[in-house]
PDB file of C-alpha atoms in Angstrom:
ATOM      1  CA  MET A  28     -38.658 -10.034   5.764  1.00  0.00           C
ATOM      2  CA  SER A  29     -37.771 -12.629   7.818  1.00  0.00           C
ATOM      3  CA  SER A  30     -34.027 -13.583   9.123  1.00  0.00           C
ATOM      4  CA  LEU A  31     -31.983 -16.789   8.129  1.00  0.00           C
ATOM      5  CA  SER A  32     -29.518 -18.501  10.181  1.00  0.00           C
ATOM      6  CA  LYS A  33     -27.200 -21.455  10.258  1.00  0.00           C
ATOM      7  CA  THR A  34     -24.584 -22.820  12.467  1.00  0.00           C
ATOM      8  CA  LEU A  35     -21.764 -24.065   9.624  1.00  0.00           C
ATOM      9  CA  SER A  36     -20.049 -27.580  10.268  1.00  0.00           C
ATOM     10  CA  GLY A  37     -17.202 -28.318   8.463  1.00  0.00           C
ATOM     11  CA  SER A  38     -14.392 -26.236   6.919  1.00  0.00           C
ATOM     12  CA  GLY A  39     -14.662 -23.491   4.126  1.00  0.00           C
ATOM     13  CA  ASN A  40     -12.781 -20.750   2.437  1.00  0.00           C
ATOM     14  CA  ARG A  41     -12.598 -17.812   5.124  1.00  0.00           C
ATOM     15  CA  LYS A  42     -10.266 -15.763   2.696  1.00  0.00           C
ATOM     16  CA  LYS A  43     -12.221 -15.774  -0.360  1.00  0.00           C
ATOM     17  CA  PHE A  44     -16.240 -15.169  -0.493  1.00  0.00           C
ATOM     18  CA  THR A  45     -18.870 -13.380  -2.384  1.00  0.00           C
ATOM     19  CA  ILE A  46     -22.612 -12.111  -1.689  1.00  0.00           C
ATOM     20  CA  SER A  47     -25.043 -10.995  -4.229  1.00  0.00           C
ATOM     21  CA  VAL A  48     -28.452 -10.157  -3.412  1.00  0.00           C
ATOM     22  CA  TRP A  49     -31.041  -8.031  -4.752  1.00  0.00           C
ATOM     23  CA  ILE A  50     -32.870  -5.870  -2.261  1.00  0.00           C
ATOM     24  CA  LYS A  51     -35.408  -3.381  -1.597  1.00  0.00           C
ATOM     25  CA  ARG A  52     -35.614  -1.063   1.035  1.00  0.00           C
ATOM     26  CA  THR A  53     -38.835  -0.060   3.199  1.00  0.00           C
ATOM     27  CA  PHE A  54     -37.337   1.756   6.134  1.00  0.00           C
ATOM     28  CA  PHE A  55     -34.570   4.226   5.900  1.00  0.00           C
ATOM     29  CA  GLY A  56     -32.592   6.000   8.495  1.00  0.00           C
ATOM     30  CA  SER A  57     -32.014   3.126  10.460  1.00  0.00           C
ATOM     31  CA  SER A  58     -29.339   0.264  10.823  1.00  0.00           C
ATOM     32  CA  GLY A  59     -30.249  -2.960   8.742  1.00  0.00           C
ATOM     33  CA  PHE A  60     -28.208  -5.589   8.480  1.00  0.00           C
ATOM     34  CA  ILE A  61     -28.041  -8.173   5.276  1.00  0.00           C
ATOM     35  CA  PHE A  62     -25.592 -10.458   6.569  1.00  0.00           C
ATOM     36  CA  GLY A  63     -23.906 -11.102   9.785  1.00  0.00           C
ATOM     37  CA  VAL A  64     -21.320 -13.585  11.726  1.00  0.00           C
ATOM     38  CA  GLY A  65     -19.292 -13.375  15.027  1.00  0.00           C
ATOM     39  CA  THR A  66     -19.429 -10.646  17.771  1.00  0.00           C
ATOM     40  CA  ALA A  67     -15.824 -10.457  18.749  1.00  0.00           C
ATOM     41  CA  SER A  68     -14.376  -7.057  18.528  1.00  0.00           C
ATOM     42  CA  THR A  69     -11.399  -8.660  16.016  1.00  0.00           C
ATOM     43  CA  ASP A  70     -11.338  -8.661  12.230  1.00  0.00           C
ATOM     44  CA  THR A  71     -11.175 -12.672  12.596  1.00  0.00           C
ATOM     45  CA  GLY A  72     -14.225 -12.944  15.016  1.00  0.00           C
ATOM     46  CA  LYS A  73     -16.582 -10.607  13.444  1.00  0.00           C
ATOM     47  CA  PHE A  74     -17.857  -9.547   9.328  1.00  0.00           C
ATOM     48  CA  SER A  75     -20.927  -7.468   8.749  1.00  0.00           C
ATOM     49  CA  LEU A  76     -22.655  -6.067   5.695  1.00  0.00           C
ATOM     50  CA  PHE A  77     -25.607  -3.304   6.379  1.00  0.00           C
ATOM     51  CA  PHE A  78     -26.893  -0.372   5.809  1.00  0.00           C
ATOM     52  CA  THR A  79     -26.038   2.263   8.245  1.00  0.00           C
ATOM     53  CA  THR A  80     -28.383   5.061   9.705  1.00  0.00           C
ATOM     54  CA  GLN A  81     -27.405   7.576   6.865  1.00  0.00           C
ATOM     55  CA  ASP A  82     -28.255   4.607   4.485  1.00  0.00           C
ATOM     56  CA  ARG A  83     -24.825   4.186   3.232  1.00  0.00           C
ATOM     57  CA  LEU A  84     -23.756   0.507   2.638  1.00  0.00           C
ATOM     58  CA  LEU A  85     -20.710  -0.361   5.338  1.00  0.00           C
ATOM     59  CA  VAL A  86     -18.771  -3.529   5.314  1.00  0.00           C
ATOM     60  CA  GLU A  87     -16.660  -4.130   8.556  1.00  0.00           C
ATOM     61  CA  GLY A  88     -14.871  -6.318  10.733  1.00  0.00           C
ATOM     62  CA  GLY A  89     -14.938  -6.644  14.264  1.00  0.00           C
ATOM     63  CA  ALA A  90     -11.996  -3.887  14.579  1.00  0.00           C
ATOM     64  CA  THR A  91     -11.777  -2.236  11.188  1.00  0.00           C
ATOM     65  CA  THR A  92     -14.360  -0.328   8.878  1.00  0.00           C
ATOM     66  CA  PHE A  93     -13.485  -1.589   5.379  1.00  0.00           C
ATOM     67  CA  LYS A  94     -15.438   0.054   3.545  1.00  0.00           C
ATOM     68  CA  GLN A  95     -18.503   2.713   3.792  1.00  0.00           C
ATOM     69  CA  THR A  96     -19.869   3.563   0.597  1.00  0.00           C
ATOM     70  CA  SER A  97     -20.663   7.478  -0.113  1.00  0.00           C
ATOM     71  CA  ARG A  98     -23.395   6.460  -2.010  1.00  0.00           C
ATOM     72  CA  ARG A  99     -26.979   6.613   0.213  1.00  0.00           C
ATOM     73  CA  TYR A 100     -29.298   4.139  -1.110  1.00  0.00           C
ATOM     74  CA  THR A 101     -32.486   5.934  -0.365  1.00  0.00           C
ATOM     75  CA  ASP A 102     -34.781   5.071  -3.238  1.00  0.00           C
ATOM     76  CA  PRO A 103     -38.039   3.301  -1.687  1.00  0.00           C
ATOM     77  CA  SER A 104     -39.202   2.271  -4.879  1.00  0.00           C
ATOM     78  CA  ALA A 105     -35.799   0.551  -6.500  1.00  0.00           C
ATOM     79  CA  TRP A 106     -34.286  -2.863  -6.402  1.00  0.00           C
ATOM     80  CA  TYR A 107     -30.811  -2.797  -6.047  1.00  0.00           C
ATOM     81  CA  HIS A 108     -28.227  -5.366  -6.805  1.00  0.00           C
ATOM     82  CA  ILE A 109     -25.639  -5.356  -4.152  1.00  0.00           C
ATOM     83  CA  VAL A 110     -22.722  -7.453  -4.626  1.00  0.00           C
ATOM     84  CA  VAL A 111     -19.860  -7.771  -2.091  1.00  0.00           C
ATOM     85  CA  ALA A 112     -16.718  -9.648  -3.214  1.00  0.00           C
ATOM     86  CA  VAL A 113     -13.694 -10.957  -1.216  1.00  0.00           C
ATOM     87  CA  ASP A 114     -10.032 -12.383  -1.450  1.00  0.00           C
ATOM     88  CA  THR A 115      -7.717 -11.341   1.099  1.00  0.00           C
ATOM     89  CA  THR A 116      -5.118 -13.163  -0.664  1.00  0.00           C
ATOM     90  CA  LEU A 117      -4.374 -10.236  -2.937  1.00  0.00           C
ATOM     91  CA  ALA A 118      -1.659  -7.975  -3.067  1.00  0.00           C
ATOM     92  CA  THR A 119      -3.244  -4.953  -3.479  1.00  0.00           C
ATOM     93  CA  GLN A 120      -5.380  -3.781  -0.200  1.00  0.00           C
ATOM     94  CA  ASN A 121      -7.761  -2.220  -2.318  1.00  0.00           C
ATOM     95  CA  ASP A 122      -9.102  -5.146  -4.142  1.00  0.00           C
ATOM     96  CA  ARG A 123      -9.569  -7.387  -1.425  1.00  0.00           C
ATOM     97  CA  ILE A 124     -13.052  -6.314  -0.981  1.00  0.00           C
ATOM     98  CA  LYS A 125     -15.057  -4.821  -3.785  1.00  0.00           C
ATOM     99  CA  ILE A 126     -18.344  -3.744  -3.753  1.00  0.00           C
ATOM    100  CA  TYR A 127     -20.772  -3.183  -6.650  1.00  0.00           C
ATOM    101  CA  THR A 128     -23.893  -1.850  -6.978  1.00  0.00           C
ATOM    102  CA  ASN A 129     -26.241  -2.738  -9.887  1.00  0.00           C
ATOM    103  CA  GLY A 130     -23.558  -3.891 -11.903  1.00  0.00           C
ATOM    104  CA  VAL A 131     -21.103  -0.581 -11.231  1.00  0.00           C
ATOM    105  CA  LEU A 132     -17.924  -0.945  -9.069  1.00  0.00           C
ATOM    106  CA  GLU A 133     -18.244   1.142  -6.426  1.00  0.00           C
ATOM    107  CA  THR A 134     -15.171   3.760  -6.030  1.00  0.00           C
ATOM    108  CA  ASP A 135     -16.366   6.652  -4.045  1.00  0.00           C
ATOM    109  CA  PHE A 136     -16.293   5.761  -0.260  1.00  0.00           C
ATOM    110  CA  GLU A 137     -16.431   7.822   2.893  1.00  0.00           C
ATOM    111  CA  SER A 138     -13.963   5.056   4.270  1.00  0.00           C
ATOM    112  CA  ASN A 139     -11.870   2.898   2.490  1.00  0.00           C
ATOM    113  CA  SER A 140      -9.569   0.269   3.908  1.00  0.00           C
ATOM    114  CA  GLY A 141      -9.540  -3.417   3.639  1.00  0.00           C
ATOM    115  CA  PRO A 142      -8.059  -6.601   5.511  1.00  0.00           C
ATOM    116  CA  SER A 143      -5.016  -7.936   6.472  1.00  0.00           C
ATOM    117  CA  GLN A 144      -3.196 -10.168   3.391  1.00  0.00           C
ATOM    118  CA  ASP A 145      -4.386 -13.484   3.862  1.00  0.00           C
ATOM    119  CA  LEU A 146      -6.996 -12.735   6.790  1.00  0.00           C
ATOM    120  CA  ASN A 147      -8.632 -15.528   8.031  1.00  0.00           C
ATOM    121  CA  GLY A 148     -12.199 -14.288   8.737  1.00  0.00           C
ATOM    122  CA  PRO A 149     -15.291 -15.923  10.277  1.00  0.00           C
ATOM    123  CA  VAL A 150     -17.303 -15.817   7.194  1.00  0.00           C
ATOM    124  CA  ASN A 151     -17.422 -19.509   6.486  1.00  0.00           C
ATOM    125  CA  GLU A 152     -15.849 -20.404   9.759  1.00  0.00           C
ATOM    126  CA  ASN A 153     -16.661 -23.721  11.351  1.00  0.00           C
ATOM    127  CA  GLY A 154     -18.501 -23.619  14.034  1.00  0.00           C
ATOM    128  CA  LYS A 155     -20.233 -19.851  13.234  1.00  0.00           C
ATOM    129  CA  LEU A 156     -23.732 -19.008  13.235  1.00  0.00           C
ATOM    130  CA  GLN A 157     -24.148 -16.972   9.907  1.00  0.00           C
ATOM    131  CA  TYR A 158     -27.358 -14.936   9.724  1.00  0.00           C
ATOM    132  CA  ILE A 159     -29.112 -13.404   6.884  1.00  0.00           C
ATOM    133  CA  GLY A 160     -31.042 -10.391   7.748  1.00  0.00           C
ATOM    134  CA  LEU A 161     -29.418  -9.700  11.109  1.00  0.00           C
ATOM    135  CA  SER A 162     -26.065  -8.756  12.517  1.00  0.00           C
ATOM    136  CA  GLY A 163     -23.820 -11.500  13.997  1.00  0.00           C
ATOM    137  CA  ALA A 164     -25.749 -10.738  17.396  1.00  0.00           C
ATOM    138  CA  ALA A 165     -28.989 -11.426  16.000  1.00  0.00           C
ATOM    139  CA  GLY A 166     -29.819  -7.857  15.866  1.00  0.00           C
ATOM    140  CA  ASN A 167     -30.808  -4.490  13.570  1.00  0.00           C
ATOM    141  CA  SER A 168     -32.815  -6.200  11.271  1.00  0.00           C
ATOM    142  CA  PHE A 169     -32.836  -5.662   7.528  1.00  0.00           C
ATOM    143  CA  LYS A 170     -36.255  -3.900   6.560  1.00  0.00           C
ATOM    144  CA  GLY A 171     -37.272  -4.867   3.129  1.00  0.00           C
ATOM    145  CA  TYR A 172     -37.330  -7.331   0.866  1.00  0.00           C
ATOM    146  CA  MET A 173     -34.533  -9.872  -0.773  1.00  0.00           C
ATOM    147  CA  ALA A 174     -34.276 -11.859  -3.664  1.00  0.00           C
ATOM    148  CA  HIS A 175     -31.763 -13.977  -5.473  1.00  0.00           C
ATOM    149  CA  TYR A 176     -29.306 -14.044  -2.672  1.00  0.00           C
ATOM    150  CA  HIS A 177     -26.249 -16.217  -3.589  1.00  0.00           C
ATOM    151  CA  HIS A 178     -23.344 -16.784  -0.888  1.00  0.00           C
ATOM    152  CA  ILE A 179     -20.286 -17.975  -2.656  1.00  0.00           C
ATOM    153  CA  ASP A 180     -17.139 -19.943  -0.564  1.00  0.00           C
ATOM    154  CA  GLY A 181     -14.031 -19.808  -2.172  1.00  0.00           C
ATOM    155  CA  THR A 182     -14.276 -17.482  -5.122  1.00  0.00           C
ATOM    156  CA  GLN A 183     -14.263 -13.796  -5.600  1.00  0.00           C
ATOM    157  CA  TYR A 184     -16.813 -12.949  -8.284  1.00  0.00           C
ATOM    158  CA  ALA A 185     -17.986  -9.870 -10.291  1.00  0.00           C
ATOM    159  CA  ALA A 186     -21.360  -8.501 -10.627  1.00  0.00           C
ATOM    160  CA  SER A 187     -21.404  -9.607 -13.976  1.00  0.00           C
ATOM    161  CA  ASP A 188     -21.410 -13.048 -13.106  1.00  0.00           C
ATOM    162  CA  PHE A 189     -24.818 -12.591 -11.274  1.00  0.00           C
ATOM    163  CA  GLY A 190     -26.597  -9.833 -13.537  1.00  0.00           C
ATOM    164  CA  GLN A 191     -26.446  -8.489 -16.724  1.00  0.00           C
ATOM    165  CA  THR A 192     -27.780  -5.345 -19.078  1.00  0.00           C
ATOM    166  CA  ASP A 193     -31.244  -6.349 -20.520  1.00  0.00           C
ATOM    167  CA  SER A 194     -30.764  -5.611 -24.477  1.00  0.00           C
ATOM    168  CA  THR A 195     -34.516  -3.807 -24.763  1.00  0.00           C
ATOM    169  CA  THR A 196     -34.875  -2.001 -21.643  1.00  0.00           C
ATOM    170  CA  GLN A 197     -30.942  -1.151 -20.919  1.00  0.00           C
ATOM    171  CA  SER A 198     -31.575  -2.026 -17.301  1.00  0.00           C
ATOM    172  CA  TRP A 199     -29.506  -4.094 -14.940  1.00  0.00           C
ATOM    173  CA  ILE A 200     -31.327  -7.658 -14.445  1.00  0.00           C
ATOM    174  CA  PRO A 201     -30.749 -10.948 -12.659  1.00  0.00           C
ATOM    175  CA  ILE A 202     -29.045 -13.943 -14.018  1.00  0.00           C
ATOM    176  CA  SER A 203     -31.443 -16.482 -13.060  1.00  0.00           C
ATOM    177  CA  GLN A 204     -29.016 -19.455 -13.141  1.00  0.00           C
ATOM    178  CA  PRO A 205     -25.542 -17.888 -12.870  1.00  0.00           C
ATOM    179  CA  ASN A 206     -22.511 -19.897 -13.950  1.00  0.00           C
ATOM    180  CA  VAL A 207     -20.534 -20.183 -10.567  1.00  0.00           C
ATOM    181  CA  ASN A 208     -19.188 -22.614  -8.191  1.00  0.00           C
ATOM    182  CA  TYR A 209     -20.665 -22.220  -4.748  1.00  0.00           C
ATOM    183  CA  GLY A 210     -18.066 -24.229  -2.674  1.00  0.00           C
ATOM    184  CA  THR A 211     -18.423 -25.739   0.537  1.00  0.00           C
ATOM    185  CA  HIS A 212     -21.084 -23.465   2.304  1.00  0.00           C
ATOM    186  CA  GLY A 213     -22.165 -21.859  -0.479  1.00  0.00           C
ATOM    187  CA  PHE A 214     -25.971 -20.905  -1.419  1.00  0.00           C
ATOM    188  CA  PHE A 215     -28.962 -19.685  -3.491  1.00  0.00           C
ATOM    189  CA  PHE A 216     -31.983 -18.420  -1.962  1.00  0.00           C
ATOM    190  CA  LYS A 217     -35.018 -17.580  -4.358  1.00  0.00           C
ATOM    191  CA  PHE A 218     -37.406 -17.026  -1.566  1.00  0.00           C
ATOM    192  CA  GLU A 219     -40.034 -18.462  -3.700  1.00  0.00           C
ATOM    193  CA  ASP A 220     -41.354 -20.998  -0.656  1.00  0.00           C
ATOM    194  CA  ALA A 221     -43.084 -18.871   1.809  1.00  0.00           C
ATOM    195  CA  SER A 222     -43.026 -21.975   4.127  1.00  0.00           C
ATOM    196  CA  ASN A 223     -39.449 -22.790   3.475  1.00  0.00           C
ATOM    197  CA  MET A 224     -37.491 -19.585   3.043  1.00  0.00           C
ATOM    198  CA  GLY A 225     -33.979 -20.987   3.714  1.00  0.00           C
ATOM    199  CA  LEU A 226     -34.332 -23.697   0.929  1.00  0.00           C
ATOM    200  CA  ASP A 227     -31.139 -23.502  -0.772  1.00  0.00           C
ATOM    201  CA  SER A 228     -31.566 -24.003  -4.912  1.00  0.00           C
ATOM    202  CA  SER A 229     -27.597 -24.054  -5.383  1.00  0.00           C
ATOM    203  CA  GLY A 230     -27.550 -28.189  -5.292  1.00  0.00           C
ATOM    204  CA  GLN A 231     -25.446 -28.079  -2.403  1.00  0.00           C
ATOM    205  CA  SER A 232     -28.379 -28.447   0.317  1.00  0.00           C
ATOM    206  CA  ASN A 233     -27.108 -25.805   2.476  1.00  0.00           C
ATOM    207  CA  ASN A 234     -30.453 -24.791   3.771  1.00  0.00           C
ATOM    208  CA  TYR A 235     -30.955 -22.404   6.578  1.00  0.00           C
ATOM    209  CA  SER A 236     -33.816 -21.879   9.356  1.00  0.00           C
ATOM    210  CA  VAL A 237     -36.549 -18.860   9.525  1.00  0.00           C
TER     211      VAL A 237
END
């Protein structure tokens, strides 16, 4: 897919956010970033969501590997619904970052940590350049397809806010118009217009550039 980016203007919520996206991978054994912001080697200066060379999903700050799944995402025919939900204000460290795959909360990790309580990270920070499909250093592009990409500024949502089980097939499917509050820097990319891939359909007009 093409990568997207935007330099944020104005303050958002740097403690609470949710990323929900459907992805289909087409290349394996190589790093591929879903989302990246910042390059500093501190947890306040960098946040990344990406697949590792071992095809595991990893969430990290600039100085900390927060969570790396034991699950490997290696099915070339599968669409995966990935949700990463963050709330650094929570008392329990393990609850500050939650990862869901196809509606199921991940509990088996190669690495399992969390940000310090009340950490103000770089996501939704004024002046930061946020990337979709690249790292914060504009490298290691995502190889594959994305659909229904939601970014929520200010709320830690669950996967069930964006997806549901089909009553006929019992498969996990997207909710086309989820009832969520996108917040200041939130957006919803449908990727329906090839000439304007960064068009925001959330009503917030937070469009990104290709």
